[in-house]
Amino acid sequence: MGDTSHVDPQVRLAEAPPRPTLVVPATTSWSEFSSVWPALSQEVWDCLRAAGVTSGCPNLMLYLDDQPTVEVGVLCSDAVPLTGRVQVSSLPAGRLATATHRGSYADLGATHDAIHTWCAAQGHELTRTRWEVYGPHDPDPAQVWVEVSWLLA
């Protein structure tokens, strides 16, 4: 879990509309996921670059269950010609518990844990559907942010 003494993710409730995505779906294992997701993301970015899109599409990972069945890709509302395994999809609509993670990706689990703890304390039931939308890459971990959201039951 890492040191969470510096983390105050300020969990909040939100009502979210569906958000259009371009993704490559996969079913994998947690042990394989860290080696699988970069290639999935690269496929999506290859598709975008082929369409002349080089920025403005935040990276995301959507976890549909605990297997994990995932969709790795980007937020994108532009119509682009699809290539390879890239598909149009969306982040789910509904009531969310969400928090902004700031700092190293290595500590991202602490923000997920904070959402779980907050929801348990507030009486909100989580589904297993959750996602991470990544801010612009920065070599300085202090400038990194990720929006973490869990769909409520």
CSV table of N, CA and C in Angstrom, one decimal:
chain,number,residue,atom,x,y,z
A,1,MET,N,0.8,-1.2,0.0
A,1,MET,CA,0.0,0.0,0.0
A,1,MET,C,0.8,1.3,0.0
A,2,GLY,N,2.0,1.2,0.6
A,2,GLY,CA,2.9,2.4,0.5
A,2,GLY,C,2.5,3.4,1.7
A,3,ASP,N,3.3,4.4,1.8
A,3,ASP,CA,3.1,5.4,2.8
A,3,ASP,C,2.0,6.3,2.4
A,4,THR,N,1.0,6.4,3.2
A,4,THR,CA,-0.2,7.2,2.9
A,4,THR,C,-0.3,8.5,3.8
A,5,SER,N,0.8,8.7,4.6
A,5,SER,CA,0.7,9.9,5.5
A,5,SER,C,0.6,11.2,4.8
A,6,HIS,N,1.0,11.3,3.5
A,6,HIS,CA,1.0,12.5,2.8
A,6,HIS,C,-0.2,12.6,1.8
A,7,VAL,N,-1.0,11.6,1.8
A,7,VAL,CA,-2.1,11.5,0.9
A,7,VAL,C,-3.4,11.9,1.6
A,8,ASP,N,-4.1,12.9,1.0
A,8,ASP,CA,-5.4,13.3,1.4
A,8,ASP,C,-6.3,13.5,0.1
A,9,PRO,N,-6.8,12.4,-0.4
A,9,PRO,CA,-7.4,12.5,-1.8
A,9,PRO,C,-8.8,13.1,-1.8
A,10,GLN,N,-9.4,13.5,-0.7
A,10,GLN,CA,-10.6,14.1,-0.6
A,10,GLN,C,-11.7,13.5,-1.5
A,11,VAL,N,-12.1,12.3,-1.1
A,11,VAL,CA,-13.1,11.5,-1.8
A,11,VAL,C,-14.4,12.3,-1.8
A,12,ARG,N,-15.1,12.3,-3.0
A,12,ARG,CA,-16.4,13.0,-3.1
A,12,ARG,C,-17.3,12.1,-4.0
A,13,LEU,N,-18.6,12.4,-3.9
A,13,LEU,CA,-19.6,11.8,-4.8
A,13,LEU,C,-19.7,12.6,-6.0
A,14,ALA,N,-20.0,12.0,-7.1
A,14,ALA,CA,-20.3,12.7,-8.4
A,14,ALA,C,-21.3,11.9,-9.2
A,15,GLU,N,-22.1,12.6,-10.0
A,15,GLU,CA,-23.0,12.0,-11.0
A,15,GLU,C,-22.3,12.2,-12.3
A,16,ALA,N,-21.9,11.1,-13.0
A,16,ALA,CA,-21.1,11.1,-14.2
A,16,ALA,C,-21.9,10.7,-15.4
A,17,PRO,N,-21.9,11.5,-16.5
A,17,PRO,CA,-22.4,11.0,-17.8
A,17,PRO,C,-21.5,10.0,-18.4
A,18,PRO,N,-21.9,9.2,-19.4
A,18,PRO,CA,-21.0,8.4,-20.1
A,18,PRO,C,-19.9,9.3,-20.8
A,19,ARG,N,-18.7,8.8,-20.8
A,19,ARG,CA,-17.6,9.6,-21.5
A,19,ARG,C,-17.0,8.8,-22.6
A,20,PRO,N,-17.0,9.2,-23.8
A,20,PRO,CA,-16.6,8.4,-25.0
A,20,PRO,C,-15.1,8.1,-24.9
A,21,THR,N,-14.8,6.9,-25.2
A,21,THR,CA,-13.4,6.4,-25.2
A,21,THR,C,-13.0,5.6,-26.5
A,22,LEU,N,-11.7,5.5,-26.7
A,22,LEU,CA,-11.2,4.6,-27.7
A,22,LEU,C,-10.3,3.6,-26.9
A,23,VAL,N,-10.5,2.3,-27.0
A,23,VAL,CA,-9.9,1.4,-26.2
A,23,VAL,C,-9.5,0.1,-26.9
A,24,VAL,N,-8.6,-0.7,-26.3
A,24,VAL,CA,-8.4,-2.1,-26.6
A,24,VAL,C,-8.8,-2.9,-25.4
A,25,PRO,N,-9.9,-3.7,-25.5
A,25,PRO,CA,-10.3,-4.5,-24.4
A,25,PRO,C,-9.4,-5.7,-24.2
A,26,ALA,N,-9.3,-6.2,-23.0
A,26,ALA,CA,-8.5,-7.4,-22.7
A,26,ALA,C,-9.0,-8.1,-21.4
A,27,THR,N,-8.8,-9.4,-21.4
A,27,THR,CA,-9.0,-10.1,-20.1
A,27,THR,C,-7.6,-10.7,-19.8
A,28,THR,N,-7.1,-10.4,-18.6
A,28,THR,CA,-5.8,-10.8,-18.3
A,28,THR,C,-5.8,-11.2,-16.8
A,29,SER,N,-4.6,-11.3,-16.2
A,29,SER,CA,-4.5,-11.6,-14.8
A,29,SER,C,-3.7,-10.4,-14.2
A,30,TRP,N,-3.8,-10.2,-12.9
A,30,TRP,CA,-3.2,-9.1,-12.3
A,30,TRP,C,-1.6,-9.3,-12.4
A,31,SER,N,-1.1,-10.5,-12.4
A,31,SER,CA,0.3,-10.7,-12.5
A,31,SER,C,0.8,-10.3,-13.9
A,32,GLU,N,0.0,-10.5,-14.9
A,32,GLU,CA,0.4,-10.1,-16.3
A,32,GLU,C,0.0,-8.7,-16.7
A,33,PHE,N,-0.9,-8.1,-16.0
A,33,PHE,CA,-1.4,-6.8,-16.4
A,33,PHE,C,-0.3,-5.7,-16.6
A,34,SER,N,0.6,-5.6,-15.7
A,34,SER,CA,1.7,-4.6,-15.9
A,34,SER,C,2.5,-4.8,-17.1
A,35,SER,N,2.6,-6.0,-17.7
A,35,SER,CA,3.3,-6.2,-18.9
A,35,SER,C,2.4,-6.1,-20.2
A,36,VAL,N,1.0,-6.2,-19.9
A,36,VAL,CA,0.1,-6.1,-21.0
A,36,VAL,C,-0.4,-4.7,-21.4
A,37,TRP,N,-0.6,-3.9,-20.3
A,37,TRP,CA,-1.3,-2.6,-20.6
A,37,TRP,C,-0.5,-1.7,-21.5
A,38,PRO,N,0.9,-1.6,-21.5
A,38,PRO,CA,1.6,-0.7,-22.4
A,38,PRO,C,1.4,-1.0,-23.8
A,39,ALA,N,1.3,-2.3,-24.2
A,39,ALA,CA,1.0,-2.6,-25.6
A,39,ALA,C,-0.4,-2.2,-26.0
A,40,LEU,N,-1.3,-2.4,-25.1
A,40,LEU,CA,-2.7,-2.0,-25.4
A,40,LEU,C,-2.8,-0.5,-25.6
A,41,SER,N,-2.2,0.2,-24.8
A,41,SER,CA,-2.2,1.7,-24.9
A,41,SER,C,-1.5,2.1,-26.2
A,42,GLN,N,-0.4,1.5,-26.5
A,42,GLN,CA,0.3,1.8,-27.8
A,42,GLN,C,-0.6,1.6,-29.0
A,43,GLU,N,-1.4,0.5,-29.0
A,43,GLU,CA,-2.3,0.2,-30.1
A,43,GLU,C,-3.3,1.4,-30.3
A,44,VAL,N,-3.8,1.9,-29.2
A,44,VAL,CA,-4.7,3.0,-29.3
A,44,VAL,C,-4.0,4.3,-29.8
A,45,TRP,N,-2.8,4.5,-29.3
A,45,TRP,CA,-2.1,5.7,-29.8
A,45,TRP,C,-1.6,5.6,-31.2
A,46,ASP,N,-1.3,4.4,-31.7
A,46,ASP,CA,-1.0,4.2,-33.1
A,46,ASP,C,-2.2,4.5,-33.9
A,47,CYS,N,-3.4,4.1,-33.5
A,47,CYS,CA,-4.6,4.4,-34.2
A,47,CYS,C,-4.9,5.9,-34.3
A,48,LEU,N,-4.7,6.6,-33.1
A,48,LEU,CA,-4.9,8.1,-33.1
A,48,LEU,C,-3.9,8.8,-34.0
A,49,ARG,N,-2.6,8.4,-33.9
A,49,ARG,CA,-1.6,9.1,-34.7
A,49,ARG,C,-1.9,8.9,-36.2
A,50,ALA,N,-2.4,7.7,-36.6
A,50,ALA,CA,-2.7,7.4,-38.0
A,50,ALA,C,-3.8,8.4,-38.4
A,51,ALA,N,-4.6,8.8,-37.5
A,51,ALA,CA,-5.7,9.8,-37.8
A,51,ALA,C,-5.3,11.2,-37.6
A,52,GLY,N,-4.0,11.4,-37.3
A,52,GLY,CA,-3.5,12.8,-37.1
A,52,GLY,C,-3.7,13.4,-35.8
A,53,VAL,N,-4.1,12.6,-34.8
A,53,VAL,CA,-4.3,13.0,-33.4
A,53,VAL,C,-3.1,12.7,-32.6
A,54,THR,N,-2.5,13.7,-32.0
A,54,THR,CA,-1.2,13.5,-31.3
A,54,THR,C,-1.3,14.0,-29.8
A,55,SER,N,-2.4,14.6,-29.4
A,55,SER,CA,-2.6,15.1,-28.1
A,55,SER,C,-4.0,15.3,-27.8
A,56,GLY,N,-4.3,15.6,-26.5
A,56,GLY,CA,-5.7,16.0,-26.1
A,56,GLY,C,-6.6,14.8,-25.7
A,57,CYS,N,-6.0,13.7,-25.6
A,57,CYS,CA,-6.8,12.5,-25.3
A,57,CYS,C,-6.2,11.8,-24.0
A,58,PRO,N,-6.7,12.1,-22.9
A,58,PRO,CA,-6.1,11.5,-21.6
A,58,PRO,C,-6.1,10.0,-21.6
A,59,ASN,N,-5.0,9.4,-21.2
A,59,ASN,CA,-5.0,8.0,-21.0
A,59,ASN,C,-5.9,7.5,-19.9
A,60,LEU,N,-6.4,6.3,-20.1
A,60,LEU,CA,-7.3,5.7,-19.0
A,60,LEU,C,-7.2,4.2,-19.0
A,61,MET,N,-7.6,3.7,-17.8
A,61,MET,CA,-7.7,2.3,-17.6
A,61,MET,C,-9.1,2.1,-17.0
A,62,LEU,N,-9.9,1.2,-17.6
A,62,LEU,CA,-11.2,0.9,-17.0
A,62,LEU,C,-11.2,-0.6,-16.6
A,63,TYR,N,-11.4,-0.8,-15.3
A,63,TYR,CA,-11.5,-2.2,-14.8
A,63,TYR,C,-12.9,-2.6,-14.6
A,64,LEU,N,-13.4,-3.6,-15.4
A,64,LEU,CA,-14.8,-3.9,-15.4
A,64,LEU,C,-15.1,-5.0,-14.3
A,65,ASP,N,-14.1,-5.6,-13.7
A,65,ASP,CA,-14.2,-6.6,-12.7
A,65,ASP,C,-12.9,-6.9,-12.0
A,66,ASP,N,-12.8,-7.9,-11.2
A,66,ASP,CA,-11.6,-8.2,-10.5
A,66,ASP,C,-10.7,-9.2,-11.2
A,67,GLN,N,-11.1,-9.7,-12.4
A,67,GLN,CA,-10.3,-10.7,-13.1
A,67,GLN,C,-8.9,-10.3,-13.4
A,68,PRO,N,-8.5,-9.3,-14.0
A,68,PRO,CA,-9.3,-8.1,-14.5
A,68,PRO,C,-9.7,-8.2,-16.0
A,69,THR,N,-10.9,-7.9,-16.2
A,69,THR,CA,-11.4,-7.5,-17.6
A,69,THR,C,-11.2,-6.0,-17.7
A,70,VAL,N,-10.4,-5.6,-18.7
A,70,VAL,CA,-10.0,-4.2,-18.7
A,70,VAL,C,-10.3,-3.6,-20.1
A,71,GLU,N,-10.4,-2.3,-20.1
A,71,GLU,CA,-10.3,-1.5,-21.4
A,71,GLU,C,-9.2,-0.5,-21.1
A,72,VAL,N,-8.2,-0.5,-22.0
A,72,VAL,CA,-7.1,0.4,-21.9
A,72,VAL,C,-7.1,1.3,-23.1
A,73,GLY,N,-7.1,2.6,-22.9
A,73,GLY,CA,-7.1,3.6,-24.0
A,73,GLY,C,-7.1,5.0,-23.6
A,74,VAL,N,-8.0,5.8,-24.2
A,74,VAL,CA,-8.0,7.2,-24.0
A,74,VAL,C,-9.4,7.7,-24.0
A,75,LEU,N,-9.6,8.9,-23.4
A,75,LEU,CA,-10.9,9.7,-23.6
A,75,LEU,C,-10.8,10.3,-24.9
A,76,CYS,N,-11.8,10.1,-25.7
A,76,CYS,CA,-11.8,10.7,-27.1
A,76,CYS,C,-13.2,10.7,-27.7
A,77,SER,N,-13.7,11.9,-28.0
A,77,SER,CA,-15.0,12.0,-28.6
A,77,SER,C,-14.9,12.2,-30.1
A,78,ASP,N,-13.7,12.3,-30.7
A,78,ASP,CA,-13.5,12.5,-32.1
A,78,ASP,C,-13.8,11.2,-32.8
A,79,ALA,N,-14.4,11.3,-34.0
A,79,ALA,CA,-14.5,10.1,-34.8
A,79,ALA,C,-13.3,9.9,-35.6
A,80,VAL,N,-12.6,8.8,-35.3
A,80,VAL,CA,-11.4,8.5,-36.1
A,80,VAL,C,-11.5,7.1,-36.7
A,81,PRO,N,-10.9,6.8,-37.8
A,81,PRO,CA,-10.9,5.5,-38.4
A,81,PRO,C,-10.2,4.5,-37.4
A,82,LEU,N,-10.9,3.4,-37.1
A,82,LEU,CA,-10.3,2.5,-36.2
A,82,LEU,C,-9.4,1.5,-36.9
A,83,THR,N,-8.3,1.2,-36.1
A,83,THR,CA,-7.3,0.2,-36.7
A,83,THR,C,-7.1,-0.9,-35.6
A,84,GLY,N,-6.7,-2.1,-36.1
A,84,GLY,CA,-6.4,-3.2,-35.3
A,84,GLY,C,-7.6,-3.5,-34.3
A,85,ARG,N,-7.3,-3.7,-33.1
A,85,ARG,CA,-8.3,-4.1,-32.1
A,85,ARG,C,-8.9,-2.9,-31.4
A,86,VAL,N,-8.6,-1.7,-31.8
A,86,VAL,CA,-9.2,-0.5,-31.2
A,86,VAL,C,-10.7,-0.4,-31.4
A,87,GLN,N,-11.4,-0.1,-30.3
A,87,GLN,CA,-12.9,0.0,-30.4
A,87,GLN,C,-13.3,1.3,-29.7
A,88,VAL,N,-14.5,1.7,-30.1
A,88,VAL,CA,-15.2,2.8,-29.5
A,88,VAL,C,-15.9,2.2,-28.3
A,89,SER,N,-15.8,2.9,-27.1
A,89,SER,CA,-16.5,2.5,-25.9
A,89,SER,C,-16.8,3.7,-25.1
A,90,SER,N,-17.0,3.6,-23.8
A,90,SER,CA,-17.3,4.7,-22.9
A,90,SER,C,-17.0,4.3,-21.5
A,91,LEU,N,-16.7,5.3,-20.7
A,91,LEU,CA,-16.7,5.2,-19.3
A,91,LEU,C,-18.2,5.1,-18.8
A,92,PRO,N,-18.5,4.3,-17.9
A,92,PRO,CA,-19.9,4.2,-17.5
A,92,PRO,C,-20.5,5.5,-16.9
A,93,ALA,N,-21.8,5.6,-17.1
A,93,ALA,CA,-22.5,6.7,-16.4
A,93,ALA,C,-23.0,6.2,-15.1
A,94,GLY,N,-23.2,7.1,-14.2
A,94,GLY,CA,-23.8,6.8,-12.9
A,94,GLY,C,-23.2,7.5,-11.7
A,95,ARG,N,-23.6,7.1,-10.5
A,95,ARG,CA,-23.1,7.7,-9.3
A,95,ARG,C,-21.7,7.1,-9.0
A,96,LEU,N,-20.8,8.0,-8.7
A,96,LEU,CA,-19.4,7.6,-8.4
A,96,LEU,C,-18.9,8.1,-7.1
A,97,ALA,N,-17.9,7.4,-6.6
A,97,ALA,CA,-17.0,7.9,-5.5
A,97,ALA,C,-15.7,8.1,-6.3
A,98,THR,N,-15.2,9.3,-6.2
A,98,THR,CA,-14.1,9.7,-6.9
A,98,THR,C,-13.1,10.5,-6.1
A,99,ALA,N,-11.8,10.5,-6.5
A,99,ALA,CA,-10.8,11.2,-5.8
A,99,ALA,C,-9.6,11.5,-6.8
A,100,THR,N,-8.9,12.5,-6.5
A,100,THR,CA,-7.8,12.8,-7.4
A,100,THR,C,-6.5,12.4,-6.6
A,101,HIS,N,-5.8,11.5,-7.3
A,101,HIS,CA,-4.5,11.0,-6.7
A,101,HIS,C,-3.4,12.0,-7.2
A,102,ARG,N,-2.6,12.4,-6.3
A,102,ARG,CA,-1.5,13.3,-6.6
A,102,ARG,C,-0.2,12.7,-6.2
A,103,GLY,N,0.8,12.6,-7.0
A,103,GLY,CA,2.1,12.0,-6.7
A,103,GLY,C,2.4,10.7,-7.5
A,104,SER,N,3.4,10.0,-7.0
A,104,SER,CA,3.9,8.8,-7.7
A,104,SER,C,2.8,7.8,-8.0
A,105,TYR,N,2.9,7.2,-9.2
A,105,TYR,CA,2.0,6.2,-9.6
A,105,TYR,C,2.1,5.0,-8.6
A,106,ALA,N,3.3,4.8,-8.0
A,106,ALA,CA,3.5,3.7,-7.1
A,106,ALA,C,2.5,3.8,-5.9
A,107,ASP,N,2.0,5.0,-5.6
A,107,ASP,CA,1.1,5.1,-4.5
A,107,ASP,C,-0.3,5.2,-4.9
A,108,LEU,N,-0.6,4.9,-6.1
A,108,LEU,CA,-2.0,5.0,-6.6
A,108,LEU,C,-3.0,4.1,-5.8
A,109,GLY,N,-2.5,2.9,-5.3
A,109,GLY,CA,-3.3,2.0,-4.6
A,109,GLY,C,-3.9,2.7,-3.3
A,110,ALA,N,-3.2,3.6,-2.7
A,110,ALA,CA,-3.6,4.3,-1.5
A,110,ALA,C,-4.9,5.1,-1.8
A,111,THR,N,-5.0,5.7,-3.0
A,111,THR,CA,-6.2,6.5,-3.3
A,111,THR,C,-7.4,5.5,-3.5
A,112,HIS,N,-7.1,4.4,-4.1
A,112,HIS,CA,-8.2,3.4,-4.2
A,112,HIS,C,-8.7,3.0,-2.8
A,113,ASP,N,-7.7,2.7,-1.9
A,113,ASP,CA,-8.0,2.3,-0.6
A,113,ASP,C,-8.8,3.4,0.2
A,114,ALA,N,-8.4,4.7,-0.1
A,114,ALA,CA,-9.1,5.8,0.6
A,114,ALA,C,-10.6,5.9,0.1
A,115,ILE,N,-10.8,5.6,-1.1
A,115,ILE,CA,-12.2,5.5,-1.6
A,115,ILE,C,-13.0,4.4,-0.9
A,116,HIS,N,-12.4,3.2,-0.8
A,116,HIS,CA,-13.0,2.1,-0.1
A,116,HIS,C,-13.4,2.5,1.3
A,117,THR,N,-12.4,3.1,2.0
A,117,THR,CA,-12.6,3.4,3.4
A,117,THR,C,-13.7,4.5,3.6
A,118,TRP,N,-13.7,5.5,2.7
A,118,TRP,CA,-14.7,6.6,2.8
A,118,TRP,C,-16.0,6.0,2.5
A,119,CYS,N,-16.2,5.2,1.5
A,119,CYS,CA,-17.5,4.6,1.1
A,119,CYS,C,-18.0,3.7,2.2
A,120,ALA,N,-17.2,2.9,2.9
A,120,ALA,CA,-17.6,2.1,4.0
A,120,ALA,C,-18.1,3.0,5.1
A,121,ALA,N,-17.4,4.1,5.4
A,121,ALA,CA,-17.8,5.0,6.5
A,121,ALA,C,-19.1,5.7,6.2
A,122,GLN,N,-19.3,6.0,4.9
A,122,GLN,CA,-20.5,6.7,4.5
A,122,GLN,C,-21.7,5.8,4.1
A,123,GLY,N,-21.5,4.5,4.1
A,123,GLY,CA,-22.6,3.6,3.8
A,123,GLY,C,-22.8,3.5,2.3
A,124,HIS,N,-21.8,3.8,1.4
A,124,HIS,CA,-22.0,3.6,0.0
A,124,HIS,C,-21.4,2.3,-0.5
A,125,GLU,N,-22.2,1.5,-1.2
A,125,GLU,CA,-21.7,0.2,-1.7
A,125,GLU,C,-21.1,0.4,-3.1
A,126,LEU,N,-19.9,-0.1,-3.2
A,126,LEU,CA,-19.1,0.0,-4.5
A,126,LEU,C,-19.5,-1.2,-5.4
A,127,THR,N,-19.5,-1.0,-6.7
A,127,THR,CA,-19.5,-2.1,-7.6
A,127,THR,C,-18.0,-2.5,-7.8
A,128,ARG,N,-17.7,-3.4,-8.7
A,128,ARG,CA,-16.3,-3.7,-9.0
A,128,ARG,C,-15.8,-2.9,-10.2
A,129,THR,N,-16.6,-2.1,-10.8
A,129,THR,CA,-16.2,-1.3,-11.9
A,129,THR,C,-15.6,0.0,-11.4
A,130,ARG,N,-14.4,0.2,-11.9
A,130,ARG,CA,-13.6,1.4,-11.5
A,130,ARG,C,-12.7,1.8,-12.7
A,131,TRP,N,-12.2,3.1,-12.6
A,131,TRP,CA,-11.3,3.5,-13.7
A,131,TRP,C,-10.4,4.6,-13.2
A,132,GLU,N,-9.3,4.8,-13.9
A,132,GLU,CA,-8.3,5.8,-13.7
A,132,GLU,C,-8.1,6.6,-15.0
A,133,VAL,N,-8.2,7.9,-14.9
A,133,VAL,CA,-8.0,8.8,-16.0
A,133,VAL,C,-6.7,9.6,-15.6
A,134,TYR,N,-5.7,9.5,-16.5
A,134,TYR,CA,-4.4,10.1,-16.2
A,134,TYR,C,-4.2,11.5,-16.7
A,135,GLY,N,-3.7,12.4,-15.8
A,135,GLY,CA,-3.3,13.7,-16.3
A,135,GLY,C,-2.1,13.6,-17.2
A,136,PRO,N,-1.6,14.7,-17.7
A,136,PRO,CA,-0.5,14.7,-18.6
A,136,PRO,C,0.8,14.1,-17.9
A,137,HIS,N,1.5,13.3,-18.7
A,137,HIS,CA,2.7,12.7,-18.1
A,137,HIS,C,3.7,13.8,-17.7
A,138,ASP,N,4.3,13.6,-16.6
A,138,ASP,CA,5.4,14.6,-16.1
A,138,ASP,C,6.5,13.7,-15.4
A,139,PRO,N,7.7,14.0,-15.7
A,139,PRO,CA,8.8,13.2,-15.1
A,139,PRO,C,8.9,13.5,-13.6
A,140,ASP,N,8.3,14.6,-13.1
A,140,ASP,CA,8.3,15.0,-11.7
A,140,ASP,C,7.1,14.3,-11.0
A,141,PRO,N,7.3,13.3,-10.2
A,141,PRO,CA,6.1,12.7,-9.6
A,141,PRO,C,5.2,13.7,-8.8
A,142,ALA,N,5.8,14.7,-8.3
A,142,ALA,CA,5.0,15.7,-7.6
A,142,ALA,C,3.9,16.4,-8.5
A,143,GLN,N,4.1,16.4,-9.8
A,143,GLN,CA,3.2,17.0,-10.8
A,143,GLN,C,2.2,16.0,-11.4
A,144,VAL,N,2.3,14.7,-11.0
A,144,VAL,CA,1.5,13.7,-11.6
A,144,VAL,C,0.1,13.7,-10.8
A,145,TRP,N,-0.9,13.5,-11.6
A,145,TRP,CA,-2.3,13.4,-11.0
A,145,TRP,C,-3.1,12.3,-11.8
A,146,VAL,N,-4.0,11.7,-11.1
A,146,VAL,CA,-4.8,10.6,-11.7
A,146,VAL,C,-6.2,10.8,-11.1
A,147,GLU,N,-7.2,10.8,-11.9
A,147,GLU,CA,-8.6,10.9,-11.4
A,147,GLU,C,-9.0,9.4,-11.2
A,148,VAL,N,-9.3,9.0,-10.0
A,148,VAL,CA,-9.7,7.6,-9.7
A,148,VAL,C,-11.2,7.6,-9.4
A,149,SER,N,-12.0,6.7,-10.0
A,149,SER,CA,-13.4,6.7,-9.8
A,149,SER,C,-13.9,5.3,-9.7
A,150,TRP,N,-14.8,5.1,-8.8
A,150,TRP,CA,-15.5,3.8,-8.5
A,150,TRP,C,-17.0,4.0,-8.7
A,151,LEU,N,-17.6,3.2,-9.5
A,151,LEU,CA,-19.0,3.2,-9.7
A,151,LEU,C,-19.7,2.6,-8.5
A,152,LEU,N,-20.7,3.4,-8.0
A,152,LEU,CA,-21.5,2.9,-6.8
A,152,LEU,C,-22.7,2.0,-7.3
A,153,ALA,N,-23.0,1.1,-6.4
A,153,ALA,CA,-24.1,0.2,-6.6
A,153,ALA,C,-25.5,0.9,-6.6
